[in-house]
Amino acid sequence: MAIIKPYKGKYPKIHESVYLSENVVVIGDVEIGEDSSIWFGSVVRGDVNYIRIGKRTNIQDNCVVHVTHDTHPTIIGDNVTIGHRVVLHGCVLHNNILVGMGAVVMDGVEIEDYVIVGAGALVTPNKKIPSGVLVAGVPAKIVRDLREEEIKLIEESAQNYVNYKNEYLRSA
């Protein structure tokens, strides 16, 4: 069973259609929208600021989503795929984004719609990533514009995880 805890009187608000794996931890001022999913071993800690997660967003195994005290909440939009072992800290991700495995997105970063963050990338503080690009590297830099098939991949990935979470909920 997932651990869902209040912090300083703030309780997580989780839509009834959300799937939380058994060893997920969600703490404090967190809201998670419909058809989203948070997978094995992930921590979503809205203790010293707030976290908002949109609709049809998936946060895969062993991710950490945190905030910065008083200055940077974490806001994740709709149809976002957060790959395994990603760290999101005090950042804003708009809609239709794919963050590759092991990436780190730091305080003050804002990523616009339809972006792929490559696996292992380090998006350094206060970077603004425009819509429609692939960013990769350490530190992350814009590599090129997205191709049509990559845009479809972002959309398919979000839908795949809605399907996976529905299967997990049915088999529970």
PDB file of C-alpha atoms in Angstrom:
ATOM      1  CA  MET A   1       0.000   0.000   0.000  1.00  0.00           C
ATOM      2  CA  ALA A   2       1.223   3.498  -0.847  1.00  0.00           C
ATOM      3  CA  ILE A   3       2.162   5.815   2.010  1.00  0.00           C
ATOM      4  CA  ILE A   4       0.056   8.986   1.865  1.00  0.00           C
ATOM      5  CA  LYS A   5       0.842  11.446   4.644  1.00  0.00           C
ATOM      6  CA  PRO A   6      -0.153  14.975   5.587  1.00  0.00           C
ATOM      7  CA  TYR A   7       2.464  17.556   6.464  1.00  0.00           C
ATOM      8  CA  LYS A   8       1.638  20.586   8.598  1.00  0.00           C
ATOM      9  CA  GLY A   9      -2.072  20.057   8.012  1.00  0.00           C
ATOM     10  CA  LYS A  10      -1.806  19.750   4.218  1.00  0.00           C
ATOM     11  CA  TYR A  11      -3.182  16.494   2.851  1.00  0.00           C
ATOM     12  CA  PRO A  12      -2.484  15.109  -0.621  1.00  0.00           C
ATOM     13  CA  LYS A  13      -5.452  15.356  -3.022  1.00  0.00           C
ATOM     14  CA  ILE A  14      -5.401  12.388  -5.340  1.00  0.00           C
ATOM     15  CA  HIS A  15      -8.039  11.808  -8.016  1.00  0.00           C
ATOM     16  CA  GLU A  16      -9.836   8.473  -7.598  1.00  0.00           C
ATOM     17  CA  SER A  17      -8.595   7.245 -11.001  1.00  0.00           C
ATOM     18  CA  VAL A  18      -4.891   7.619 -10.073  1.00  0.00           C
ATOM     19  CA  TYR A  19      -2.748   4.509  -9.681  1.00  0.00           C
ATOM     20  CA  LEU A  20      -0.141   4.524  -6.894  1.00  0.00           C
ATOM     21  CA  SER A  21       2.123   1.489  -6.633  1.00  0.00           C
ATOM     22  CA  GLU A  22       2.453  -0.170  -3.238  1.00  0.00           C
ATOM     23  CA  ASN A  23       5.699   1.473  -2.129  1.00  0.00           C
ATOM     24  CA  VAL A  24       5.078   5.017  -3.375  1.00  0.00           C
ATOM     25  CA  VAL A  25       5.269   7.863  -0.849  1.00  0.00           C
ATOM     26  CA  VAL A  26       3.147  11.021  -1.303  1.00  0.00           C
ATOM     27  CA  ILE A  27       3.488  13.707   1.356  1.00  0.00           C
ATOM     28  CA  GLY A  28       1.894  17.086   2.026  1.00  0.00           C
ATOM     29  CA  ASP A  29       0.583  19.693  -0.390  1.00  0.00           C
ATOM     30  CA  VAL A  30       0.309  17.477  -3.468  1.00  0.00           C
ATOM     31  CA  GLU A  31      -2.480  17.267  -6.051  1.00  0.00           C
ATOM     32  CA  ILE A  32      -2.568  14.507  -8.668  1.00  0.00           C
ATOM     33  CA  GLY A  33      -4.975  14.675 -11.613  1.00  0.00           C
ATOM     34  CA  GLU A  34      -7.102  11.988 -13.203  1.00  0.00           C
ATOM     35  CA  ASP A  35      -5.636   8.964 -14.964  1.00  0.00           C
ATOM     36  CA  SER A  36      -2.142   9.708 -13.690  1.00  0.00           C
ATOM     37  CA  SER A  37       0.153   7.081 -12.180  1.00  0.00           C
ATOM     38  CA  ILE A  38       3.107   6.956  -9.833  1.00  0.00           C
ATOM     39  CA  TRP A  39       5.180   3.803  -9.949  1.00  0.00           C
ATOM     40  CA  PHE A  40       7.236   1.628  -7.616  1.00  0.00           C
ATOM     41  CA  GLY A  41       9.640   3.326  -5.247  1.00  0.00           C
ATOM     42  CA  SER A  42       8.842   6.927  -6.174  1.00  0.00           C
ATOM     43  CA  VAL A  43       8.602   9.768  -3.657  1.00  0.00           C
ATOM     44  CA  VAL A  44       6.469  12.893  -4.190  1.00  0.00           C
ATOM     45  CA  ARG A  45       7.260  15.215  -1.277  1.00  0.00           C
ATOM     46  CA  GLY A  46       5.249  18.432  -1.092  1.00  0.00           C
ATOM     47  CA  ASP A  47       6.389  19.423   2.362  1.00  0.00           C
ATOM     48  CA  VAL A  48       8.032  22.853   2.127  1.00  0.00           C
ATOM     49  CA  ASN A  49       6.213  23.948  -1.030  1.00  0.00           C
ATOM     50  CA  TYR A  50       3.495  22.478  -3.246  1.00  0.00           C
ATOM     51  CA  ILE A  51       3.423  19.911  -6.048  1.00  0.00           C
ATOM     52  CA  ARG A  52       0.788  19.758  -8.788  1.00  0.00           C
ATOM     53  CA  ILE A  53       0.627  16.841 -11.205  1.00  0.00           C
ATOM     54  CA  GLY A  54      -1.788  17.024 -14.132  1.00  0.00           C
ATOM     55  CA  LYS A  55      -3.909  14.496 -15.973  1.00  0.00           C
ATOM     56  CA  ARG A  56      -2.587  11.373 -17.717  1.00  0.00           C
ATOM     57  CA  THR A  57       0.905  11.937 -16.342  1.00  0.00           C
ATOM     58  CA  ASN A  58       3.124   9.056 -15.293  1.00  0.00           C
ATOM     59  CA  ILE A  59       6.019   9.118 -12.881  1.00  0.00           C
ATOM     60  CA  GLN A  60       7.922   5.888 -13.308  1.00  0.00           C
ATOM     61  CA  ASP A  61       9.904   3.743 -10.874  1.00  0.00           C
ATOM     62  CA  ASN A  62      12.293   5.281  -8.331  1.00  0.00           C
ATOM     63  CA  CYS A  63      11.677   8.952  -9.136  1.00  0.00           C
ATOM     64  CA  VAL A  64      11.967  11.824  -6.678  1.00  0.00           C
ATOM     65  CA  VAL A  65       9.711  14.859  -7.034  1.00  0.00           C
ATOM     66  CA  HIS A  66      10.495  17.603  -4.527  1.00  0.00           C
ATOM     67  CA  VAL A  67      10.334  21.382  -4.082  1.00  0.00           C
ATOM     68  CA  THR A  68      12.402  24.292  -2.789  1.00  0.00           C
ATOM     69  CA  HIS A  69      11.328  25.977   0.430  1.00  0.00           C
ATOM     70  CA  ASP A  70       9.315  29.150  -0.266  1.00  0.00           C
ATOM     71  CA  THR A  71      10.711  29.712  -3.774  1.00  0.00           C
ATOM     72  CA  HIS A  72      10.031  26.847  -6.185  1.00  0.00           C
ATOM     73  CA  PRO A  73       7.030  24.507  -6.235  1.00  0.00           C
ATOM     74  CA  THR A  74       7.039  21.645  -8.731  1.00  0.00           C
ATOM     75  CA  ILE A  75       4.308  21.757 -11.364  1.00  0.00           C
ATOM     76  CA  ILE A  76       3.883  18.971 -13.911  1.00  0.00           C
ATOM     77  CA  GLY A  77       1.267  19.349 -16.637  1.00  0.00           C
ATOM     78  CA  ASP A  78      -0.869  16.881 -18.567  1.00  0.00           C
ATOM     79  CA  ASN A  79       0.362  13.952 -20.666  1.00  0.00           C
ATOM     80  CA  VAL A  80       3.853  14.008 -19.194  1.00  0.00           C
ATOM     81  CA  THR A  81       6.058  10.924 -18.997  1.00  0.00           C
ATOM     82  CA  ILE A  82       8.744  10.952 -16.327  1.00  0.00           C
ATOM     83  CA  GLY A  83      11.153   8.055 -16.946  1.00  0.00           C
ATOM     84  CA  HIS A  84      12.696   5.747 -14.356  1.00  0.00           C
ATOM     85  CA  ARG A  85      14.973   7.296 -11.702  1.00  0.00           C
ATOM     86  CA  VAL A  86      14.329  10.938 -12.655  1.00  0.00           C
ATOM     87  CA  VAL A  87      14.758  13.756 -10.122  1.00  0.00           C
ATOM     88  CA  LEU A  88      12.477  16.789 -10.506  1.00  0.00           C
ATOM     89  CA  HIS A  89      13.213  19.595  -8.056  1.00  0.00           C
ATOM     90  CA  GLY A  90      11.385  22.920  -7.905  1.00  0.00           C
ATOM     91  CA  CYS A  91      10.638  23.064 -11.629  1.00  0.00           C
ATOM     92  CA  VAL A  92       7.736  23.562 -14.048  1.00  0.00           C
ATOM     93  CA  LEU A  93       6.996  21.095 -16.824  1.00  0.00           C
ATOM     94  CA  HIS A  94       4.145  22.088 -19.112  1.00  0.00           C
ATOM     95  CA  ASN A  95       2.218  19.517 -21.222  1.00  0.00           C
ATOM     96  CA  ASN A  96       3.245  16.659 -23.516  1.00  0.00           C
ATOM     97  CA  ILE A  97       6.802  16.197 -22.290  1.00  0.00           C
ATOM     98  CA  LEU A  98       8.965  13.098 -22.017  1.00  0.00           C
ATOM     99  CA  VAL A  99      11.808  13.149 -19.489  1.00  0.00           C
ATOM    100  CA  GLY A 100      14.231  10.290 -20.141  1.00  0.00           C
ATOM    101  CA  MET A 101      15.556   7.862 -17.568  1.00  0.00           C
ATOM    102  CA  GLY A 102      17.964   9.226 -14.977  1.00  0.00           C
ATOM    103  CA  ALA A 103      17.560  12.880 -15.933  1.00  0.00           C
ATOM    104  CA  VAL A 104      17.740  15.639 -13.313  1.00  0.00           C
ATOM    105  CA  VAL A 105      15.680  18.832 -13.689  1.00  0.00           C
ATOM    106  CA  MET A 106      16.656  21.488 -11.161  1.00  0.00           C
ATOM    107  CA  ASP A 107      15.206  24.554  -9.432  1.00  0.00           C
ATOM    108  CA  GLY A 108      13.656  27.278 -11.541  1.00  0.00           C
ATOM    109  CA  VAL A 109      13.661  25.273 -14.778  1.00  0.00           C
ATOM    110  CA  GLU A 110      10.657  25.745 -17.043  1.00  0.00           C
ATOM    111  CA  ILE A 111      10.029  23.317 -19.891  1.00  0.00           C
ATOM    112  CA  GLU A 112       7.377  24.244 -22.445  1.00  0.00           C
ATOM    113  CA  ASP A 113       5.075  21.848 -24.361  1.00  0.00           C
ATOM    114  CA  TYR A 114       6.334  19.027 -26.572  1.00  0.00           C
ATOM    115  CA  VAL A 115       9.880  18.594 -25.337  1.00  0.00           C
ATOM    116  CA  ILE A 116      12.026  15.494 -24.877  1.00  0.00           C
ATOM    117  CA  VAL A 117      14.688  15.621 -22.183  1.00  0.00           C
ATOM    118  CA  GLY A 118      17.238  12.940 -23.030  1.00  0.00           C
ATOM    119  CA  ALA A 119      18.155  10.144 -20.650  1.00  0.00           C
ATOM    120  CA  GLY A 120      20.791  11.192 -18.128  1.00  0.00           C
ATOM    121  CA  ALA A 121      20.473  14.900 -18.930  1.00  0.00           C
ATOM    122  CA  LEU A 122      21.154  17.538 -16.284  1.00  0.00           C
ATOM    123  CA  VAL A 123      18.913  20.572 -16.792  1.00  0.00           C
ATOM    124  CA  THR A 124      20.637  23.219 -14.690  1.00  0.00           C
ATOM    125  CA  PRO A 125      18.856  25.835 -12.560  1.00  0.00           C
ATOM    126  CA  ASN A 126      16.676  28.515 -14.148  1.00  0.00           C
ATOM    127  CA  LYS A 127      16.947  27.201 -17.725  1.00  0.00           C
ATOM    128  CA  LYS A 128      13.981  27.900 -19.988  1.00  0.00           C
ATOM    129  CA  ILE A 129      13.403  25.179 -22.591  1.00  0.00           C
ATOM    130  CA  PRO A 130      11.206  26.235 -25.532  1.00  0.00           C
ATOM    131  CA  SER A 131       8.538  24.062 -27.108  1.00  0.00           C
ATOM    132  CA  GLY A 132       9.344  21.452 -29.722  1.00  0.00           C
ATOM    133  CA  VAL A 133      12.967  20.547 -28.953  1.00  0.00           C
ATOM    134  CA  LEU A 134      15.187  17.705 -27.785  1.00  0.00           C
ATOM    135  CA  VAL A 135      17.552  18.613 -24.950  1.00  0.00           C
ATOM    136  CA  ALA A 136      20.366  16.330 -23.829  1.00  0.00           C
ATOM    137  CA  GLY A 137      23.726  16.261 -22.117  1.00  0.00           C
ATOM    138  CA  VAL A 138      25.432  17.392 -18.934  1.00  0.00           C
ATOM    139  CA  PRO A 139      24.686  20.226 -18.722  1.00  0.00           C
ATOM    140  CA  ALA A 140      21.644  19.871 -20.999  1.00  0.00           C
ATOM    141  CA  LYS A 141      21.607  21.837 -24.228  1.00  0.00           C
ATOM    142  CA  ILE A 142      19.134  22.043 -27.077  1.00  0.00           C
ATOM    143  CA  VAL A 143      20.205  19.447 -29.628  1.00  0.00           C
ATOM    144  CA  ARG A 144      17.593  19.973 -32.352  1.00  0.00           C
ATOM    145  CA  ASP A 145      13.903  20.345 -33.122  1.00  0.00           C
ATOM    146  CA  LEU A 146      11.693  17.323 -32.524  1.00  0.00           C
ATOM    147  CA  ARG A 147      10.742  15.119 -35.425  1.00  0.00           C
ATOM    148  CA  GLU A 148       7.106  14.246 -36.113  1.00  0.00           C
ATOM    149  CA  GLU A 149       7.612  10.648 -34.913  1.00  0.00           C
ATOM    150  CA  GLU A 150       9.054  11.917 -31.613  1.00  0.00           C
ATOM    151  CA  ILE A 151       6.008  14.093 -31.044  1.00  0.00           C
ATOM    152  CA  LYS A 152       3.845  10.998 -31.588  1.00  0.00           C
ATOM    153  CA  LEU A 153       6.093   9.051 -29.174  1.00  0.00           C
ATOM    154  CA  ILE A 154       5.415  11.604 -26.420  1.00  0.00           C
ATOM    155  CA  GLU A 155       1.661  11.251 -26.930  1.00  0.00           C
ATOM    156  CA  GLU A 156       1.805   7.444 -27.194  1.00  0.00           C
ATOM    157  CA  SER A 157       3.920   7.124 -24.065  1.00  0.00           C
ATOM    158  CA  ALA A 158       1.403   9.039 -21.966  1.00  0.00           C
ATOM    159  CA  GLN A 159      -1.473   6.935 -23.341  1.00  0.00           C
ATOM    160  CA  ASN A 160       0.469   3.693 -22.813  1.00  0.00           C
ATOM    161  CA  TYR A 161       0.849   4.506 -19.136  1.00  0.00           C
ATOM    162  CA  VAL A 162      -2.867   5.257 -18.796  1.00  0.00           C
ATOM    163  CA  ASN A 163      -3.432   1.771 -20.228  1.00  0.00           C
ATOM    164  CA  TYR A 164      -0.831   0.197 -17.890  1.00  0.00           C
ATOM    165  CA  LYS A 165      -2.320   1.815 -14.798  1.00  0.00           C
ATOM    166  CA  ASN A 166      -5.795   0.628 -15.830  1.00  0.00           C
ATOM    167  CA  GLU A 167      -4.474  -2.946 -16.125  1.00  0.00           C
ATOM    168  CA  TYR A 168      -2.810  -2.698 -12.698  1.00  0.00           C
ATOM    169  CA  LEU A 169      -6.019  -1.336 -11.146  1.00  0.00           C
ATOM    170  CA  ARG A 170      -8.070  -4.150 -12.718  1.00  0.00           C
ATOM    171  CA  SER A 171      -5.696  -6.821 -11.429  1.00  0.00           C
ATOM    172  CA  ALA A 172      -5.577  -5.443  -7.862  1.00  0.00           C
TER     173      ALA A 172
END
